[in-house]
Tab-separated table of C-alpha atoms and ligand atoms in Angstrom:
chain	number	residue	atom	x	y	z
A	1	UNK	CA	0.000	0.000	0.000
A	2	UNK	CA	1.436	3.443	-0.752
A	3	UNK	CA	1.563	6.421	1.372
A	4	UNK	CA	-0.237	9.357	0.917
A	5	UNK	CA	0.804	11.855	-1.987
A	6	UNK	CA	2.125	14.382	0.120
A	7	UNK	CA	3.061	12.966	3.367
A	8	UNK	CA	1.400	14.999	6.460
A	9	UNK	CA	2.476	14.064	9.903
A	10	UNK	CA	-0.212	13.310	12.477
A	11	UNK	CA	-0.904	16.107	14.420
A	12	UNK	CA	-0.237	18.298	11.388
A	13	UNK	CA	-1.570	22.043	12.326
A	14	UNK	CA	-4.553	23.090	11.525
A	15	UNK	CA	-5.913	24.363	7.742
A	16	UNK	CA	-5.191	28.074	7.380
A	17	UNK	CA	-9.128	28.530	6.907
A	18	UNK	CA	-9.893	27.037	10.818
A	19	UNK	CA	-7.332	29.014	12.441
A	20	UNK	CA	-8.575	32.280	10.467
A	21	UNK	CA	-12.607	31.138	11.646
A	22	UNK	CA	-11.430	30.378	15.393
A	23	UNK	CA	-9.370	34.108	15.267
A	24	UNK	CA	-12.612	35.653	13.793
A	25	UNK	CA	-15.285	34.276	15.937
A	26	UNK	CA	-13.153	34.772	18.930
A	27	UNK	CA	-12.485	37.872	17.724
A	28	UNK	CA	-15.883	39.203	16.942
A	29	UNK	CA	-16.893	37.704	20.792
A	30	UNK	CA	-14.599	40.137	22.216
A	31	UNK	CA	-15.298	42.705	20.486
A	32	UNK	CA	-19.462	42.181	21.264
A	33	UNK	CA	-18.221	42.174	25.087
A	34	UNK	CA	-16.057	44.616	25.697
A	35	UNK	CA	-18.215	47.613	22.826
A	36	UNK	CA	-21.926	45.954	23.187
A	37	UNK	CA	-22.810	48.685	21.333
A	38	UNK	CA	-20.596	47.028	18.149
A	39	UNK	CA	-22.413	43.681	18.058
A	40	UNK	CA	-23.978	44.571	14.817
A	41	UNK	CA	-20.289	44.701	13.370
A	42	UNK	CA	-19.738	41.449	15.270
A	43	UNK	CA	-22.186	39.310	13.887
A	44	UNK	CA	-21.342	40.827	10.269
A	45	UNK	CA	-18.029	39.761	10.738
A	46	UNK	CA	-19.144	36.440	11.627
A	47	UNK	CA	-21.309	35.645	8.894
A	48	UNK	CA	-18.586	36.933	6.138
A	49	UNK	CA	-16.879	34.418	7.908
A	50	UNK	CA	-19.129	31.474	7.032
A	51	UNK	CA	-19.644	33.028	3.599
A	52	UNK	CA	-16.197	33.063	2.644
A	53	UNK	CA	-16.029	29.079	4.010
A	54	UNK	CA	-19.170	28.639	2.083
A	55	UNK	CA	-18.289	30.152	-0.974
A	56	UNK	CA	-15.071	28.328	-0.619
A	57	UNK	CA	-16.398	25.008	-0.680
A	58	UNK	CA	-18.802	25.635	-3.749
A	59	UNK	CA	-15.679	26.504	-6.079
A	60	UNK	CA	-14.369	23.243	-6.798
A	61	UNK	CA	-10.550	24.816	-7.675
A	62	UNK	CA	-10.044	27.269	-4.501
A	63	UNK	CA	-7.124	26.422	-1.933
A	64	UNK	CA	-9.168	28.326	0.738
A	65	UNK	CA	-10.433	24.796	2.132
A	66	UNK	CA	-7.093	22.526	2.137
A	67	UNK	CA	-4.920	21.327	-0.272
A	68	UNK	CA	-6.547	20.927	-3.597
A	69	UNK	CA	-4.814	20.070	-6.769
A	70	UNK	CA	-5.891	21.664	-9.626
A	71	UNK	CA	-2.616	21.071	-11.761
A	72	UNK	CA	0.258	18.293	-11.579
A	73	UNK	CA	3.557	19.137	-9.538
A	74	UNK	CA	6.107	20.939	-11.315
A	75	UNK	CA	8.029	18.123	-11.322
A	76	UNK	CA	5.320	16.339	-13.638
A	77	UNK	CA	4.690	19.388	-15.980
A	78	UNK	CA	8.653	19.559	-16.357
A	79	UNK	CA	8.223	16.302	-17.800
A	80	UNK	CA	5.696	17.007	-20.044
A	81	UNK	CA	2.795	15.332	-18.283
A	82	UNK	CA	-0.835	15.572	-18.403
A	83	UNK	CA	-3.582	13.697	-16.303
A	84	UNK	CA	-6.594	12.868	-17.869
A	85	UNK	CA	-9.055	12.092	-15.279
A	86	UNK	CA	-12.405	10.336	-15.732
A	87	UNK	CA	-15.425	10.088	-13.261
A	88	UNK	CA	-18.441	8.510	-12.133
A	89	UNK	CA	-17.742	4.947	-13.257
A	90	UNK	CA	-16.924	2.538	-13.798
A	91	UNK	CA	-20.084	1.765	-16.555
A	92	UNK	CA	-20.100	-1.098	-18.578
A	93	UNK	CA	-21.183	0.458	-21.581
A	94	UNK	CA	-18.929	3.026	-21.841
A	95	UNK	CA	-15.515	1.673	-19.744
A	96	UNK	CA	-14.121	-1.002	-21.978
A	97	UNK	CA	-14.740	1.645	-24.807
A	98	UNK	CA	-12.387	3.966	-22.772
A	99	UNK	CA	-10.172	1.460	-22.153
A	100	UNK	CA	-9.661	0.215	-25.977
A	101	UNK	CA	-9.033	4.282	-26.638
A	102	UNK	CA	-6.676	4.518	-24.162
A	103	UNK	CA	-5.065	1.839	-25.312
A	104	UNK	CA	-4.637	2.771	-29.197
A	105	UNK	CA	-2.793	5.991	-28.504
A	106	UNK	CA	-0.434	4.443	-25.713
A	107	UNK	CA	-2.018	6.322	-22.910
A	108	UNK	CA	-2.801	6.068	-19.154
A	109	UNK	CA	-5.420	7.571	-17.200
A	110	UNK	CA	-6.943	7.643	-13.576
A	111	UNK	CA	-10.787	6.686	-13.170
A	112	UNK	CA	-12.442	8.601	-9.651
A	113	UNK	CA	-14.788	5.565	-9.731
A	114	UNK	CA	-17.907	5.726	-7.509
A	115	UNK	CA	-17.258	2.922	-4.696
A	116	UNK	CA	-20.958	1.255	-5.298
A	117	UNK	CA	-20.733	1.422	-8.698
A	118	UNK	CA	-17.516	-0.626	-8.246
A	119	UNK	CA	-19.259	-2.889	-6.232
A	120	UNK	CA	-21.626	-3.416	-8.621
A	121	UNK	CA	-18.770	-4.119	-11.726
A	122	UNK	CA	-15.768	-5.298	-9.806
A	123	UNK	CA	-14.332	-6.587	-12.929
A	124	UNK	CA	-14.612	-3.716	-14.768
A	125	UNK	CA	-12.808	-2.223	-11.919
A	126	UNK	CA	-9.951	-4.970	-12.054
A	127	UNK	CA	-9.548	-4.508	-16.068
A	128	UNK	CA	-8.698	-0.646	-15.309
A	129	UNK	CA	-6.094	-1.371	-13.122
A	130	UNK	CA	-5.051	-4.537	-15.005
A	131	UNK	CA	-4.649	-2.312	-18.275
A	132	UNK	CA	-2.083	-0.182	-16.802
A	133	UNK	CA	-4.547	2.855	-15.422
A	134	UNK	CA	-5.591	4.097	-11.782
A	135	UNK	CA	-8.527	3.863	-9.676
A	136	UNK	CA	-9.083	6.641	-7.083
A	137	UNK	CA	-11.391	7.572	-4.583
A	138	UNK	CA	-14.737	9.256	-5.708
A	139	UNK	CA	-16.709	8.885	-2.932
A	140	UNK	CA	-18.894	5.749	-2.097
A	141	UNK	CA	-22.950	7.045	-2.893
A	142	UNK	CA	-21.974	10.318	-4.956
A	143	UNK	CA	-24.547	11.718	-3.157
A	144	UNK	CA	-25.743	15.286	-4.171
A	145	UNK	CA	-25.819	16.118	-0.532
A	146	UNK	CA	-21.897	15.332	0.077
A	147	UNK	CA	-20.955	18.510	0.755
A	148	UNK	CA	-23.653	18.994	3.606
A	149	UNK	CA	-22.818	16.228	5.885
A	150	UNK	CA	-21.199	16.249	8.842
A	151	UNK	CA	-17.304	15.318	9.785
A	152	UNK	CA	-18.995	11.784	10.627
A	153	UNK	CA	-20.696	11.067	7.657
A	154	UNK	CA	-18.519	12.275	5.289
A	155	UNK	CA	-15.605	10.151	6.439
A	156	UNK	CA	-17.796	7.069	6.568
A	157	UNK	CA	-18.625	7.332	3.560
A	158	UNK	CA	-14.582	8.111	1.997
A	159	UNK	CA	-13.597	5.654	4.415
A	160	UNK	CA	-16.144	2.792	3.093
A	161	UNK	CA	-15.065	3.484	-0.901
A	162	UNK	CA	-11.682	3.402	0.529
A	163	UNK	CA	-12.043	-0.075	1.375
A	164	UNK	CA	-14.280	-0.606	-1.431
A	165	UNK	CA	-11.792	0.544	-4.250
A	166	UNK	CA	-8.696	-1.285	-2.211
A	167	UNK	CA	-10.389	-4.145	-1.776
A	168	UNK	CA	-11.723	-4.950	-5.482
A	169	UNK	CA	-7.964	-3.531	-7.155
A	170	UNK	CA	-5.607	-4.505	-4.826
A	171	UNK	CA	-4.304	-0.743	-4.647
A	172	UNK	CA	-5.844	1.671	-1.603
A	173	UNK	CA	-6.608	5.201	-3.813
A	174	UNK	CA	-3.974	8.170	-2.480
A	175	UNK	CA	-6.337	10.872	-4.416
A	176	UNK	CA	-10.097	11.932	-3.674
A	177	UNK	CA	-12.201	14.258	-5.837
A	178	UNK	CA	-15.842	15.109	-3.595
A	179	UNK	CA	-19.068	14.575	-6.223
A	180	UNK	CA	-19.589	17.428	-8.276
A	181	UNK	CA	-16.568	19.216	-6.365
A	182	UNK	CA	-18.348	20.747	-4.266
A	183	UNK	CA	-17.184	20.729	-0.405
A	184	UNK	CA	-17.671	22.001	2.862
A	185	UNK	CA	-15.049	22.829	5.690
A	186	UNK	CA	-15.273	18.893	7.264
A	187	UNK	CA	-13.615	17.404	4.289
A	188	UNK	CA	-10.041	18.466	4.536
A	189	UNK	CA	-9.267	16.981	8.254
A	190	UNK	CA	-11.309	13.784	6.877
A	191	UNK	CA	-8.988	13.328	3.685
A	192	UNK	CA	-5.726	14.270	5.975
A	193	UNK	CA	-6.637	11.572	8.533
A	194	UNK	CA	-7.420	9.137	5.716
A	195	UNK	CA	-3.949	10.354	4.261
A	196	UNK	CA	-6.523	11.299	1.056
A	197	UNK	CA	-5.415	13.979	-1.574
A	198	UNK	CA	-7.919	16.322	-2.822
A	199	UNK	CA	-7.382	16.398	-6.833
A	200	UNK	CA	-9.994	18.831	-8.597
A	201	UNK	CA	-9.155	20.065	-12.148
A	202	UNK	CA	-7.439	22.753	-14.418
A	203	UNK	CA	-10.296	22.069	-17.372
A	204	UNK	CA	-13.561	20.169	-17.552
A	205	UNK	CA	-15.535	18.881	-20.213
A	206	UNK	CA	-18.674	19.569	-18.684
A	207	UNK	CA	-20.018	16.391	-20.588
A	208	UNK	CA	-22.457	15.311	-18.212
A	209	UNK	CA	-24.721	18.022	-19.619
A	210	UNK	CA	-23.125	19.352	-23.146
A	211	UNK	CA	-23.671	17.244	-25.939
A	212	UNK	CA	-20.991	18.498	-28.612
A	213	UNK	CA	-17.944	16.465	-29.160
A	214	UNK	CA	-16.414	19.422	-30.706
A	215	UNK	CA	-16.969	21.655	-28.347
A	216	UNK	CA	-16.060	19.672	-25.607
A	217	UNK	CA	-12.956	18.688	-27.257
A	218	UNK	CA	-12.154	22.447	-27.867
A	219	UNK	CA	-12.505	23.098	-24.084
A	220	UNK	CA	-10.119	20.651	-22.944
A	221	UNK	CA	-7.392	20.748	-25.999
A	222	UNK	CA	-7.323	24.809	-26.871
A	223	UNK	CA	-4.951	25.791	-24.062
A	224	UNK	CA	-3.717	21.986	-23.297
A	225	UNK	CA	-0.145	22.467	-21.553
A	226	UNK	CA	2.076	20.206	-19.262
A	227	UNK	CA	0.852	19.716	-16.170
A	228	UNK	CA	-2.938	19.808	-16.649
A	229	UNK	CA	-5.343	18.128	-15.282
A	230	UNK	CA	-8.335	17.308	-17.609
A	231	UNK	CA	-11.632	16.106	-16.335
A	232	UNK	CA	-14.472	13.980	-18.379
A	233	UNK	CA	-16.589	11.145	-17.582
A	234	UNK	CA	-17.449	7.473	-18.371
A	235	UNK	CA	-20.499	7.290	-15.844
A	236	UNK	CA	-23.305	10.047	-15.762
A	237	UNK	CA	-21.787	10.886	-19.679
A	238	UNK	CA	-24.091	12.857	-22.061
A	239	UNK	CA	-24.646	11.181	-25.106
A	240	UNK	CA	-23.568	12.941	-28.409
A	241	UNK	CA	-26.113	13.222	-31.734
A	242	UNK	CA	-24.890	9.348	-32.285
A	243	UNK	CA	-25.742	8.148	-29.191
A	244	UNK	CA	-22.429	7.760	-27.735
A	245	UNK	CA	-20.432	9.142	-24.362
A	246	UNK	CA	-19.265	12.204	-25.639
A	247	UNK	CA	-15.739	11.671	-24.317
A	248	UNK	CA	-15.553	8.288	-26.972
A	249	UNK	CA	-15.989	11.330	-29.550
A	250	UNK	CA	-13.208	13.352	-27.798
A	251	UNK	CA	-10.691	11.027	-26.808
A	252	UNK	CA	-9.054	10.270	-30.172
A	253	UNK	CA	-8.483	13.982	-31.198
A	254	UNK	CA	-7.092	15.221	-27.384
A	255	UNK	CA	-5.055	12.500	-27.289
A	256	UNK	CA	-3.514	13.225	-30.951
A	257	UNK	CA	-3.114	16.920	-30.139
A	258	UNK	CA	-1.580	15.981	-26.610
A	259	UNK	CA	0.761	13.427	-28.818
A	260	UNK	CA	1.495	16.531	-31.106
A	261	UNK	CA	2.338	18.546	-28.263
A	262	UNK	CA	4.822	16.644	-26.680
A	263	UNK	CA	2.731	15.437	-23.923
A	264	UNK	CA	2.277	12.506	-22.185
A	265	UNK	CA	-0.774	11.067	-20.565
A	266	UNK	CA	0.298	9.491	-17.561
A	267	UNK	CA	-2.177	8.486	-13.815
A	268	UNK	CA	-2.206	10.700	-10.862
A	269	UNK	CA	0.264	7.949	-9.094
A	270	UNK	CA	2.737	8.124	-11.445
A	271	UNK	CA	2.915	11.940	-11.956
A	272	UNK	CA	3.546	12.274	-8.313
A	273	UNK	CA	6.243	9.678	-7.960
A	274	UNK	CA	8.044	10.746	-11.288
A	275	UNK	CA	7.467	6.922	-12.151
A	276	UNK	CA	8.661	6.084	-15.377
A	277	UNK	CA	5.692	6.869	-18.331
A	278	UNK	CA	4.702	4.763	-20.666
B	301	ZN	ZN1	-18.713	12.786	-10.080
């Protein structure tokens, strides 16, 4: 089993975002006690506070609630290295498809697959691995209510697609990406006791809901460069005019014009340990 991406001792201090909450609410207390007449000011200051953590946690690419990566270390970009990153599966009718891609053009990727979706297609989950590509954490239920749930619930439910995904591949996930992105101030001690890194994106598809090959391609190839992060989907996939996952449209051309670039397509795992690329 490998360690965590970026090793964190226990005990590790405290986010930057709780120490600035504790300062503020404490803070704003004092100030209510010792000018009563200021508590207005207070209590403004307190719910900026939560708005700031709030607004934090609904933009999947800020830093203001942990670690998050939206691009590949330095040391991966230097290399030329991309990460093509595909969520929601695995799904058996759009996986192997994936897979066959993948393999034509030489490539790797790393599947955030949704623990009971695993559970449901453990071989599907096996053949990802087995093919050379990674399996990561993307939650157990995907539920649309992840990012309200308690400290408790949320790490039950990491905890149990932990097992889950380490269980079916043989390999315990280092990287977690919360369902739709989205995340509230809970998540970051979870993933640091779980010894979970928080991977978001530098460019999405969007091709759960946009239909156009071409434009999705367009969005994720324009500006490619070393060291990006893409994000697209096998489960939950849109379906294009021929009735297809749009990223089985896409795939072909992004990987020629990553190919044409210079740039590799290589898994989370092995852009963090500088492992020799395929
Ligand atoms: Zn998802």
């Amino acid at each position: 089993m490998q360690p965590a991406a970026s090793a964190r001792g226990a005990g590790a201090a405290w986010p930057a975002y709780v120490t600035t909450s504790v300062i503020c609410h404490a803070g704003a207390g004092a100030a209510a006690i010792a000018l009563p007449q200021a508590w207005p000011w207070a209590l403004a200051a307190i719910a900026a506070n939560h708005i700031a953590l709030t607004a934090g946690g609904l933009w999947p690419r800020s830093q203001w609630l942990g670690s998050n990566w939206t691009r590949l270390p330095a040391s991966a970009a230097a290399r030329g290295e991309i990460a093509i990153t595909i969520d929601d599966g695995p799904d058996p009718a759009v996986t192997p498809a994936v897979l066959d891609l993948l393999d034509r053009h030489g490539a790797r990727a790393t599947f955030f697959c949704i623990a009971s979706r695993a559970r449901a297609h453990p071989e599907l989950c096996r053949e990802i691995v087995r093919r050379g590509h990674s399996v990561q954490n993307h939650s157990d239920s995907h539920s649309h209510r992840f990012s309200l749930l308690g400290p408790g619930a949320t790490r039950r439910d990491i905890a149990v697609a932990q097992a889950t995904l380490a269980d079916l591949t043989g390999v315990a996930p280092r990287f977690f990406r919360a369902p739709a992105g989205l995340r509230n101030p809970f998540l970051a001690p979870v993933l640091q006791g779980l010894g979970l890194q928080l991977v978001s994106w530098t460019r999405r598809g969007f091709d759960t809901v946009r239909r156009e090959p071409a434009a999705m391609l367009a969005r994720l190839a324009d500006a490619l460069a070393a060291g990006d992060i893409l994000l697209a989907h096998d489960g939950n996939a849109a379906r294009s005019a021929s009735g297809r996952a749009v990223l089985l449209e896409v795939l072909p051309g992004l990987l020629a014009q990553a190919h044409a670039r210079g740039l590799v397509a290589v898994t989370l795992p092995a852009a963090a340990d500088g492992a020799v690329t395929p």
